Short mmCIF file of C-alpha atoms and ligand atoms in Angstrom, two decimals:
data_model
loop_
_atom_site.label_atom_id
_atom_site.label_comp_id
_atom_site.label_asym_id
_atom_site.label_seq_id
_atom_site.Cartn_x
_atom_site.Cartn_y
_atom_site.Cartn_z
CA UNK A 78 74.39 -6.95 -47.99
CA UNK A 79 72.44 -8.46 -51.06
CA UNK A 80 69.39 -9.50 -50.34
CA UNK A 81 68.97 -13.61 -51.72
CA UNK A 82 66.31 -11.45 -54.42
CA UNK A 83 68.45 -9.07 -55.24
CA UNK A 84 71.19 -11.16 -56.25
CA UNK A 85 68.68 -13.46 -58.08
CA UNK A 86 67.94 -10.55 -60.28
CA UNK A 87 71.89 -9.53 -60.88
CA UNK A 88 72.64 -13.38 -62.03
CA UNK A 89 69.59 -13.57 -64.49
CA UNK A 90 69.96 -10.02 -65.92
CA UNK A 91 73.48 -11.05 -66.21
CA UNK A 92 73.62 -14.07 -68.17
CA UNK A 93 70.07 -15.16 -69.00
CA UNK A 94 68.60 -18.54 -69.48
CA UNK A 95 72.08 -19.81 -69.17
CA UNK A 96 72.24 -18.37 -65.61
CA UNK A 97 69.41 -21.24 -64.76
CA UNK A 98 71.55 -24.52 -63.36
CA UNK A 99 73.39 -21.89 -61.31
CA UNK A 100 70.39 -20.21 -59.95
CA UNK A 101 69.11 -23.74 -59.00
CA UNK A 102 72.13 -24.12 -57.00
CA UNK A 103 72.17 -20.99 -55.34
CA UNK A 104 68.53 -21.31 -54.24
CA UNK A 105 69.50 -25.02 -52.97
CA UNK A 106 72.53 -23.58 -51.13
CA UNK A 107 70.23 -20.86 -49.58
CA UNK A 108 67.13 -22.53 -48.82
CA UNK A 109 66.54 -22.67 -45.18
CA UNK A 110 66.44 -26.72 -44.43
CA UNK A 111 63.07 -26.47 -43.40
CA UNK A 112 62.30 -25.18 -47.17
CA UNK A 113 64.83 -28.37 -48.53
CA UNK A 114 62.10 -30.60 -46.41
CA UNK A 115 59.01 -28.86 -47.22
CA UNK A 116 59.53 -28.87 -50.72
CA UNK A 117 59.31 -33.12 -50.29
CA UNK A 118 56.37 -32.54 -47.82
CA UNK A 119 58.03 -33.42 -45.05
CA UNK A 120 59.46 -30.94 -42.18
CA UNK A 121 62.68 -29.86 -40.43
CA UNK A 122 63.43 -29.00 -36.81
CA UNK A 123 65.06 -28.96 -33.79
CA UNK A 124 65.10 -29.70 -30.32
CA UNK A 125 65.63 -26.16 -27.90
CA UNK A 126 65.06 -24.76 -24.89
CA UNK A 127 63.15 -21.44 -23.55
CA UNK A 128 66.46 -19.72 -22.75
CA UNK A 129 67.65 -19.90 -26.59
CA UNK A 130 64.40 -18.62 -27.44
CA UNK A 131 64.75 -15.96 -25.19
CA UNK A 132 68.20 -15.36 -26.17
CA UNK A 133 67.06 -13.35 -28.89
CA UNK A 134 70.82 -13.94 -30.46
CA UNK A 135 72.52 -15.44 -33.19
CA UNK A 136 71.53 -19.23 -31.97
CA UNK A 137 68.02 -18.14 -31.91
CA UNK A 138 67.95 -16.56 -35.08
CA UNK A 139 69.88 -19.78 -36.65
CA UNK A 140 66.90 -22.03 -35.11
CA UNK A 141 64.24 -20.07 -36.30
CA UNK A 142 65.51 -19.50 -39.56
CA UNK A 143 66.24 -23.02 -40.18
CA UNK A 144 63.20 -24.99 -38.27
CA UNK A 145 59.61 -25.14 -38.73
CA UNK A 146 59.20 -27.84 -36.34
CA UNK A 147 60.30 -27.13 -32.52
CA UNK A 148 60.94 -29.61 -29.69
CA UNK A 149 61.51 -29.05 -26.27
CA UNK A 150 64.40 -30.55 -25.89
CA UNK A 151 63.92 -31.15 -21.18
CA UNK A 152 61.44 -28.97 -20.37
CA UNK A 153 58.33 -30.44 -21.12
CA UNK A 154 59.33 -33.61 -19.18
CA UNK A 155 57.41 -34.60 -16.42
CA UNK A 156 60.17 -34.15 -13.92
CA UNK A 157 61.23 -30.57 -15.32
CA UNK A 158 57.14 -29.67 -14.82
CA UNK A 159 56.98 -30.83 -11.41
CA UNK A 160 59.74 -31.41 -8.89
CA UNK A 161 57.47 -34.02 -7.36
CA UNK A 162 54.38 -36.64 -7.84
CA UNK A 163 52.05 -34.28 -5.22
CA UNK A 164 53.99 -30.69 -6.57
CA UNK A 165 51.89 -28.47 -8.91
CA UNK A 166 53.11 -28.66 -12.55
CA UNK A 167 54.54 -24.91 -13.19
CA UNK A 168 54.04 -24.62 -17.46
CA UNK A 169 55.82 -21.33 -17.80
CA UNK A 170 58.93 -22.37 -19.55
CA UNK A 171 56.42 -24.35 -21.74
CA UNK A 172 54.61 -21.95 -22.53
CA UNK A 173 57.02 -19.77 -23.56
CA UNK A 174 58.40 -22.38 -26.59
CA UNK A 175 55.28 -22.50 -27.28
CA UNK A 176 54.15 -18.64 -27.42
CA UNK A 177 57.21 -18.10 -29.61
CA UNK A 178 56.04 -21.03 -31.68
CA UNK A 179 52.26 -19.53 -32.27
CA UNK A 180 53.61 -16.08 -32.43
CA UNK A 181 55.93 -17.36 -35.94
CA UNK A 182 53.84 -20.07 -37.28
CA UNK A 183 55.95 -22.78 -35.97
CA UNK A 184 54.52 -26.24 -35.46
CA UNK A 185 55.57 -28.20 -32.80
CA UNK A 186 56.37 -31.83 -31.31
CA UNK A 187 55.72 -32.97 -27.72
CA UNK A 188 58.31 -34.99 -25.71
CA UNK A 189 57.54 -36.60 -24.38
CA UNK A 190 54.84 -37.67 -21.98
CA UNK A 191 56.40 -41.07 -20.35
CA UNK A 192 59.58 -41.61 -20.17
CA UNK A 193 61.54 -43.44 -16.90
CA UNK A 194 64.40 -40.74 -16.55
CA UNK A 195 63.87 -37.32 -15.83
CA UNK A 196 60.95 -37.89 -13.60
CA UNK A 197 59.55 -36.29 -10.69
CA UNK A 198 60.34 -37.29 -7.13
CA UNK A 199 58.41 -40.28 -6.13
CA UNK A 200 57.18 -41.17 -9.61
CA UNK A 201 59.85 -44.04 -9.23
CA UNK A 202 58.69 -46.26 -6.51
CA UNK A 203 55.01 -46.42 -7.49
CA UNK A 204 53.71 -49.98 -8.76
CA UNK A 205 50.23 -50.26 -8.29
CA UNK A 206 47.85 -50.40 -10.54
CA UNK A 207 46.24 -47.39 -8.52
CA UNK A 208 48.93 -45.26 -9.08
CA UNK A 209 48.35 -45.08 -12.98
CA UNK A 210 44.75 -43.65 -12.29
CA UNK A 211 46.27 -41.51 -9.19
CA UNK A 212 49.36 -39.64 -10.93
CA UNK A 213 49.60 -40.20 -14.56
CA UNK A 214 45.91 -40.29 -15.81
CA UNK A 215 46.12 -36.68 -13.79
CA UNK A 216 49.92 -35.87 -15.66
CA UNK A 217 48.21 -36.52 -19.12
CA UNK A 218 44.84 -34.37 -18.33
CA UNK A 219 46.73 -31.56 -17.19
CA UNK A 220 49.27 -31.59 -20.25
CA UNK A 221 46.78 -32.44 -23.31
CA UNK A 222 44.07 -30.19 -22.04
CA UNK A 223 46.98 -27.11 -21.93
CA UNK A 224 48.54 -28.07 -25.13
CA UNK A 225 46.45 -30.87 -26.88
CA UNK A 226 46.38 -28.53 -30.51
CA UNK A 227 49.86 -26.56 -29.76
CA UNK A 228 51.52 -29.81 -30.74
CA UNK A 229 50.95 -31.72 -33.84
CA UNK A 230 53.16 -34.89 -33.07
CA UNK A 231 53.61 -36.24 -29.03
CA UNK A 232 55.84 -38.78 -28.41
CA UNK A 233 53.32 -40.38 -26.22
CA UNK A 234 55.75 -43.46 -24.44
CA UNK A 235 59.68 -42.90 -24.85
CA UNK A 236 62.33 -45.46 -24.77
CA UNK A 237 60.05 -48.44 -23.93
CA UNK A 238 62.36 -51.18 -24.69
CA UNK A 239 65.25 -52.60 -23.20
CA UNK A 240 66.88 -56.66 -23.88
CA UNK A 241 69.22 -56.17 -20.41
CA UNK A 242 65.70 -55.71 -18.99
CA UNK A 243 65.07 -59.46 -19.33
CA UNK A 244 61.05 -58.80 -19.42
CA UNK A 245 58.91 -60.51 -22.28
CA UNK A 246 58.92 -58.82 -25.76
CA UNK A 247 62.24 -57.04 -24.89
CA UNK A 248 60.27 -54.59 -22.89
CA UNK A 249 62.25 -52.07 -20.19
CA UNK A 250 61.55 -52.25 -16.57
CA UNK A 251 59.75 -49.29 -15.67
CA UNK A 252 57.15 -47.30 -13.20
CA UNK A 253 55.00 -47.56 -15.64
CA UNK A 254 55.50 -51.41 -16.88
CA UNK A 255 55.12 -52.05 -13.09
CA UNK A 256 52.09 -50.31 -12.76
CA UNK A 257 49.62 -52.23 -15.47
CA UNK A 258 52.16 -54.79 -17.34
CA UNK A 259 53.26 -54.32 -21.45
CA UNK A 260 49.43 -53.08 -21.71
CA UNK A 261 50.72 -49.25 -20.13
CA UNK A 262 52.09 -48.34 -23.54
CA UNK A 263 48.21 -49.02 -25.34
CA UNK A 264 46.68 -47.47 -22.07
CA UNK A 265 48.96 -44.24 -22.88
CA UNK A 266 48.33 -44.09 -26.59
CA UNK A 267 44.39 -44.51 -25.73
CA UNK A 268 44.34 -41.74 -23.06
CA UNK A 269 46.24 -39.52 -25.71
CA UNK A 270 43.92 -39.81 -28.80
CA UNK A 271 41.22 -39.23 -26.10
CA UNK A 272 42.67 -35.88 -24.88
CA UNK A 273 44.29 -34.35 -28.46
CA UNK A 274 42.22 -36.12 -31.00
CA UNK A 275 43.85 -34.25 -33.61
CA UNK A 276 47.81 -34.83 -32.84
CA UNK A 277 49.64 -37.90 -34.57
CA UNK A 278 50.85 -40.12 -31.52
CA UNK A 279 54.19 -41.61 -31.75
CA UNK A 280 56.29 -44.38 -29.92
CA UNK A 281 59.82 -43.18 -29.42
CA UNK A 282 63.52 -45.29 -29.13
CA UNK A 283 66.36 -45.16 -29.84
CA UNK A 284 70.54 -47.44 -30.66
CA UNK A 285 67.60 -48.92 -33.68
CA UNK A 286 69.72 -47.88 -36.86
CA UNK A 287 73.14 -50.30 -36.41
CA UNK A 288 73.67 -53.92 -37.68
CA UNK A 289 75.73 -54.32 -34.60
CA UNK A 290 73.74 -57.69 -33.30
CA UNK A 291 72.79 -56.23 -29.64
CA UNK A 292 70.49 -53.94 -31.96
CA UNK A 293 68.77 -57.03 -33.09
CA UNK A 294 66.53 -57.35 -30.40
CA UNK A 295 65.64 -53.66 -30.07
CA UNK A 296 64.59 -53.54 -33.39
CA UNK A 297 62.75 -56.83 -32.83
CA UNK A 298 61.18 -55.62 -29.54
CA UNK A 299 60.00 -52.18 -30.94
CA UNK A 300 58.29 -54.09 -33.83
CA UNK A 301 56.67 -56.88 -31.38
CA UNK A 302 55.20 -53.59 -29.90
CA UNK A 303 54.10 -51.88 -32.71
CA UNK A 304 52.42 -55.28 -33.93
CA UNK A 305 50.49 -55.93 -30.96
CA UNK A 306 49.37 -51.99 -30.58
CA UNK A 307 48.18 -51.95 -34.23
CA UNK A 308 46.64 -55.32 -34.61
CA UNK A 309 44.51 -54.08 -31.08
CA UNK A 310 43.63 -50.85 -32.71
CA UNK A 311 45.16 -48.89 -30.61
CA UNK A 312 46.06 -44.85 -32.05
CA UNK A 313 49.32 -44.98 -32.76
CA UNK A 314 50.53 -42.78 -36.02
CA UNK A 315 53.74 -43.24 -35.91
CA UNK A 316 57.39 -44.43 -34.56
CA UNK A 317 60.42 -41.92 -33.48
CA UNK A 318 63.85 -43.20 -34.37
CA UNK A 319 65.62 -41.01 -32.01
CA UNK A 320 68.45 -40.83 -35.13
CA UNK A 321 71.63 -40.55 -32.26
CA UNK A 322 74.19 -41.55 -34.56
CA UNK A 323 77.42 -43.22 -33.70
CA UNK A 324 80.61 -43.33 -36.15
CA UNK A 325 81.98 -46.64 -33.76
CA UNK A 326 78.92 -48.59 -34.70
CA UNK A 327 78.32 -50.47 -37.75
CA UNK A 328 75.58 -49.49 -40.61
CA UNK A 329 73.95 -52.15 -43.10
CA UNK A 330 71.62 -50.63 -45.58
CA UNK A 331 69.57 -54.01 -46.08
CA UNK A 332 69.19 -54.40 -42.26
CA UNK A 333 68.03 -50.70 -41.69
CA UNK A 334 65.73 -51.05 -44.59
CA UNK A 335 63.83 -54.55 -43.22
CA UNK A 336 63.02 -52.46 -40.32
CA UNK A 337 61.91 -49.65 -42.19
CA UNK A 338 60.16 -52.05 -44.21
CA UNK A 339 58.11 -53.64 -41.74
CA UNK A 340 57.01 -50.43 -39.59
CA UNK A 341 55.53 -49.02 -42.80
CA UNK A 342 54.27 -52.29 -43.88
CA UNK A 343 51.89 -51.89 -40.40
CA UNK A 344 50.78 -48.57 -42.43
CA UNK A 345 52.96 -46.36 -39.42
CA UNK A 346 54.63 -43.11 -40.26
CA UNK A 347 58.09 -42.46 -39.71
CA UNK A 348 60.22 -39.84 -38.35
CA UNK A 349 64.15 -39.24 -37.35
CA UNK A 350 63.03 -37.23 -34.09
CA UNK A 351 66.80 -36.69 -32.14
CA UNK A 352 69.24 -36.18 -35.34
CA UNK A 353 73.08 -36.20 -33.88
CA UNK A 354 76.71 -37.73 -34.23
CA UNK A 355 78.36 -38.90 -31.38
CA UNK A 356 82.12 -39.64 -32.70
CA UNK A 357 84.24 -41.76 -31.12
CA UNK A 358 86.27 -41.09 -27.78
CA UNK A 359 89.53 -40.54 -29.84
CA UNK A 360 89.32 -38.33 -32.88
CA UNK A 361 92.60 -40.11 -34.30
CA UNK A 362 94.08 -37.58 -34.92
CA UNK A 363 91.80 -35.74 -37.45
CA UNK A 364 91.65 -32.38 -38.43
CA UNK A 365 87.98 -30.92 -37.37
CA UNK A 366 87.33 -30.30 -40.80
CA UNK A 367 87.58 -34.14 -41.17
CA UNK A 368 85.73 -35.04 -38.68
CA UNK A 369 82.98 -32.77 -39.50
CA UNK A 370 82.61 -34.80 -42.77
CA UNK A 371 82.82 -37.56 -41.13
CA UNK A 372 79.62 -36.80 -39.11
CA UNK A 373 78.08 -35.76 -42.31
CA UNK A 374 78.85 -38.60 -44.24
CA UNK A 375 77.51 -41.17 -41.05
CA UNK A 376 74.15 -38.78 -41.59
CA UNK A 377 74.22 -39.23 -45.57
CA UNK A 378 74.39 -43.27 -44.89
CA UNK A 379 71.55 -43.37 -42.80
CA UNK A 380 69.09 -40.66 -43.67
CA UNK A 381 69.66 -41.45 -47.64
CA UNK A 382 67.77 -44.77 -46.47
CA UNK A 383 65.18 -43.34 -44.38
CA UNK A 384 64.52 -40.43 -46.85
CA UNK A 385 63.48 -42.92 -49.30
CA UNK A 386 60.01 -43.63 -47.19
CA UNK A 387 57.36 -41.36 -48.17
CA UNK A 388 55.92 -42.35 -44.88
CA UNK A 389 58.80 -40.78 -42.96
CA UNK A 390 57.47 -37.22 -41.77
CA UNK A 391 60.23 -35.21 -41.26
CA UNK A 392 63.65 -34.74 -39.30
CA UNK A 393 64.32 -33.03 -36.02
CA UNK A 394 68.00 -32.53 -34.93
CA UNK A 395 68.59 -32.66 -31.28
CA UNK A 396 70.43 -28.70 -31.04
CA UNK A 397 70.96 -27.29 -34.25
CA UNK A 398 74.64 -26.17 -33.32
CA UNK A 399 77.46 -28.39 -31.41
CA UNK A 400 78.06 -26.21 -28.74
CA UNK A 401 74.42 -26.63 -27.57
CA UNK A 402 74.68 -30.28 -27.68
CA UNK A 403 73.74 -32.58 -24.84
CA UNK A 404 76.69 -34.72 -25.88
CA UNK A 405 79.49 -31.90 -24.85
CA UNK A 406 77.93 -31.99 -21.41
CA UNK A 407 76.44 -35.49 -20.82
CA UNK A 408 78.73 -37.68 -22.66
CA UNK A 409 81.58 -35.48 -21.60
CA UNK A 410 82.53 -35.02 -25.48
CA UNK A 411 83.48 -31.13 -24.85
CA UNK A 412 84.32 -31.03 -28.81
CA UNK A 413 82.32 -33.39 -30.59
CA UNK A 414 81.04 -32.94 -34.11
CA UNK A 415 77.92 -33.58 -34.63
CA UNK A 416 75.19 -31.32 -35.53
CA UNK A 417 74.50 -29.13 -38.67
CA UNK A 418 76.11 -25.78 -37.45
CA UNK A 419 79.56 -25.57 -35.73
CA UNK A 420 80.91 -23.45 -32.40
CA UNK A 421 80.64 -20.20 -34.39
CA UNK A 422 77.34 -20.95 -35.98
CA UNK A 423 78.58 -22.03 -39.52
CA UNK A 424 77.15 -24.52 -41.65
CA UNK A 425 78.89 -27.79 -41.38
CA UNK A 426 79.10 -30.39 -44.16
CA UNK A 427 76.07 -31.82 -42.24
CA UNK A 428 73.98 -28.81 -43.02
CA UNK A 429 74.54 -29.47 -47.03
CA UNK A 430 74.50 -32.92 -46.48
CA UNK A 431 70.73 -32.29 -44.94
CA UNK A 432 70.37 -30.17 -47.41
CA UNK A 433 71.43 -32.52 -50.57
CA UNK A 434 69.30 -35.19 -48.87
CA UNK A 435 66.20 -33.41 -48.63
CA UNK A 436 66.27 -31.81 -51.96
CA UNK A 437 66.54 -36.23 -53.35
CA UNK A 438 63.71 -37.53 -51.94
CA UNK A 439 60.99 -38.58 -52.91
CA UNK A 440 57.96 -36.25 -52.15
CA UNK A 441 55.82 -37.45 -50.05
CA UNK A 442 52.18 -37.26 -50.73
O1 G3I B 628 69.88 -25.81 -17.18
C1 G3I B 628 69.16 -26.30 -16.04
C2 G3I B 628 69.56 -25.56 -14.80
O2 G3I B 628 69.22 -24.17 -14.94
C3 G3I B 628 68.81 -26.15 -13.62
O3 G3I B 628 69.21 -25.52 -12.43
C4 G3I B 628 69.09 -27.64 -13.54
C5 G3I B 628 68.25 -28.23 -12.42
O4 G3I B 628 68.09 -29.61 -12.63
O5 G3I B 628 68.71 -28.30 -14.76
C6 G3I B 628 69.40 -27.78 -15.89
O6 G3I B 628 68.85 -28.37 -17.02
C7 G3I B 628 69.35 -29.64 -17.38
C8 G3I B 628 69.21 -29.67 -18.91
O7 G3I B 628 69.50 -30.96 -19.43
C9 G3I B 628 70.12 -28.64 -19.56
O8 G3I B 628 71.43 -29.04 -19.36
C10 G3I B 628 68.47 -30.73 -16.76
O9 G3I B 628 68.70 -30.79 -15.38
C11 G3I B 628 68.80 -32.07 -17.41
O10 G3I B 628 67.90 -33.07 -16.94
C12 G3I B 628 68.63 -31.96 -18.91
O11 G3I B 628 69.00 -33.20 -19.51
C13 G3I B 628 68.27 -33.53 -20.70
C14 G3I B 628 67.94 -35.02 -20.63
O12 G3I B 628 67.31 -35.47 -21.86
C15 G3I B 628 66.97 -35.30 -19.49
O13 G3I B 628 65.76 -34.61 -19.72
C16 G3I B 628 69.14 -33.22 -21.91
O14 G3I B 628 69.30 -31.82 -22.05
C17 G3I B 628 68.48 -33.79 -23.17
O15 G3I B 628 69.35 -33.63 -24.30
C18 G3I B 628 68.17 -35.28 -22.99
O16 G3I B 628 67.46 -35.70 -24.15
C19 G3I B 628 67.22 -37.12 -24.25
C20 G3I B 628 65.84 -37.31 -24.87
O17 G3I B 628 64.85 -36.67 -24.08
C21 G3I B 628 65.55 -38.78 -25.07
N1 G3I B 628 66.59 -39.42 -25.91
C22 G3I B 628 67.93 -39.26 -25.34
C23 G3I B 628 68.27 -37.78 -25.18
C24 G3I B 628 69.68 -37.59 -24.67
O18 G3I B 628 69.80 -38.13 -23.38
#
């Protein structure tokens, strides 16, 4: 087969200047799409696991072609590094991503270090004050001190708001809420910046993106926190929009962009840390092909916003291809479209689509 160089050669030799436009194209087409994001300063990855890493097959080959950013997508939780609040963390499957990652120059971002699912036995029922000092000042040590300068972003708190909650400022109900009030999330980013001085520390959420009206007070709740955390000084860098798309939901440029707005206004990075499409229980009746579009063109409305912020970092997908999705198993959509490469590992309209956006931004500085 031609190499890309090769054929870069044949075309100019071929027909000269005029040869140029087309050459552009080609190397657009066949730039990996962490290339189309570097080229704007920003990056491109993907969430993963050890086992596609260890794979050593066509899925691995796709990531690591494709990403210079990796993300373990479960295993890095607390609850998938110990079984319980007293059991021994066991890092191997962590330190395998992260091997790999050294080994090819990859950087990589850490998810996340709270979060109130996937935790470890026990972790639940604690609400003292005592038990942040006992379990999760521990939790953090153990984690930044193995990994502090393997990971350049951490999503230090994940998913910290929730409205159905009914708490002030929109904030969820957690261990960790119950433990030292709203204050946990500034206690976490502290701790952080004390134990990887060097990383850029990010809040994480998520269902931010729609103008349906119940994401109103997310978005209102995430920037109450982001207000008070700045305004006290507190080392936050950054804020995640997890990026789960969802064709059923509603998108308004102007209200996406006021919330854009106002995180950078606080002088905050941005990045889309969780890229996906989840379509809509019935297809209707569409042809995949259709649908594939469709998932591109719901990634196209959002991310041709977002893209516009220098101050958004980069773009991580969560899988590369659908058949690795967490939607097929735990949303129980066994075909959904909604990632950048299909079933057999081809490029959907997503991946050009990522592609085209990339390549139009502005660069950031
Ligand atoms: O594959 C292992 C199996 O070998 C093992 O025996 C079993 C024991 O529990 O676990 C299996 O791994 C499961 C893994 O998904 C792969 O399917 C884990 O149990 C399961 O907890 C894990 O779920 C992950 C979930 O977070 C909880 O950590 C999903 O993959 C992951 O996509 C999902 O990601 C979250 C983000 O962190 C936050 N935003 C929402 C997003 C989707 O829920």
């Amino acid at each position: 087969m031609l190499s890309r160089r090769a054929l870069l050669a044949g075309l100019v030799g071929l027909a000269g200047v005029a040869a140029l436009p087309m050459i552009g194209m080609f190397l657009a087409a066949n730039r990996s799409l962490a290339e189309a994001a570097a080229g704007r300063g920003r990056f491109f990855g993907s969430a993963l696991t050890s086992s596609d890493l260890a794979a050593d097959d066509a899925y691995s080959r796709v990531l690591l072609d494709q990403c210079d950013v990796l993300v373990p997508e479960w295993q890095l939780k607390w609850g998938a590094l110990a079984k319980s609040i007293e059991a021994p963390a066991d890092f191997a499957q962590v330190d395998a991503i992260v091997q790999t990652a050294r080994s090819l120059g990859k950087k990589m971002r850490g998810h996340t270090l709270l979060w109130h699912e996937h935790m470890p036995q026990g972790l639940a029922d604690l609400t003292q004050g005592a038990d942040w000092d006992r379990y999760v000042v521990p939790h953090f040590n153990q984690l930044l001190d193995r990994y502090a300068d393997d990971f350049f972003h951490w999503d230090v708190v994940n998913e910290a708001i929730e409205p159905r909650d009914g708490q002030p400022g929109f904030m969820r109900d957690t261990p960790f809420y119950r433990m030292l009030g709203p204050d946990y999330v500034a206690e976490a980013f502290r701790l952080a910046h004390n134990l990887a001085p060097n990383a850029k520390l990010y809040l994480n959420d998520y269902n931010i993106c729609y103008a349906d009206s119940w994401q109103n007070d997310r978005r209102a709740g995430v920037l109450r926190l982001l207000e008070k955390l700045v305004t006290a000084g507190v080392p936050v860098h950054g804020f995640g929009i997890q990026g789960h798309l969802d064709t059923r939901f509603s998108f308004n440029d102007r209200v996406f962009a006021d919330f854009l707005d106002a995180v950078t206004d606080m002088g905050l990075e941005l990045a889309i840390t969780e890229l996906d499409v989840r379509e809509a229980d019935d297809p209707g009746g569409l042809t995949i092909a259709a649908r594939q579009q469709r998932a591109a063109d719901e990634v196209s409305k959002v991310l041709s916003i977002a893209l516009d912020y220098k101050a958004l970092s980069g773009v991580t997908t969560w899988g590369l291809a659908d058949k690795r999705s967490w939607l097929r198993s735990a949303r129980d959509l066994p075909d959904n479209q909604g990632l950048p490469y299909d079933d057999l590992l081809s490029a959907t309209p997503m991946r050009a689509a990522l592609a085209d956006l990339f390549s139009r931004s502005p660069t950031r500085g």
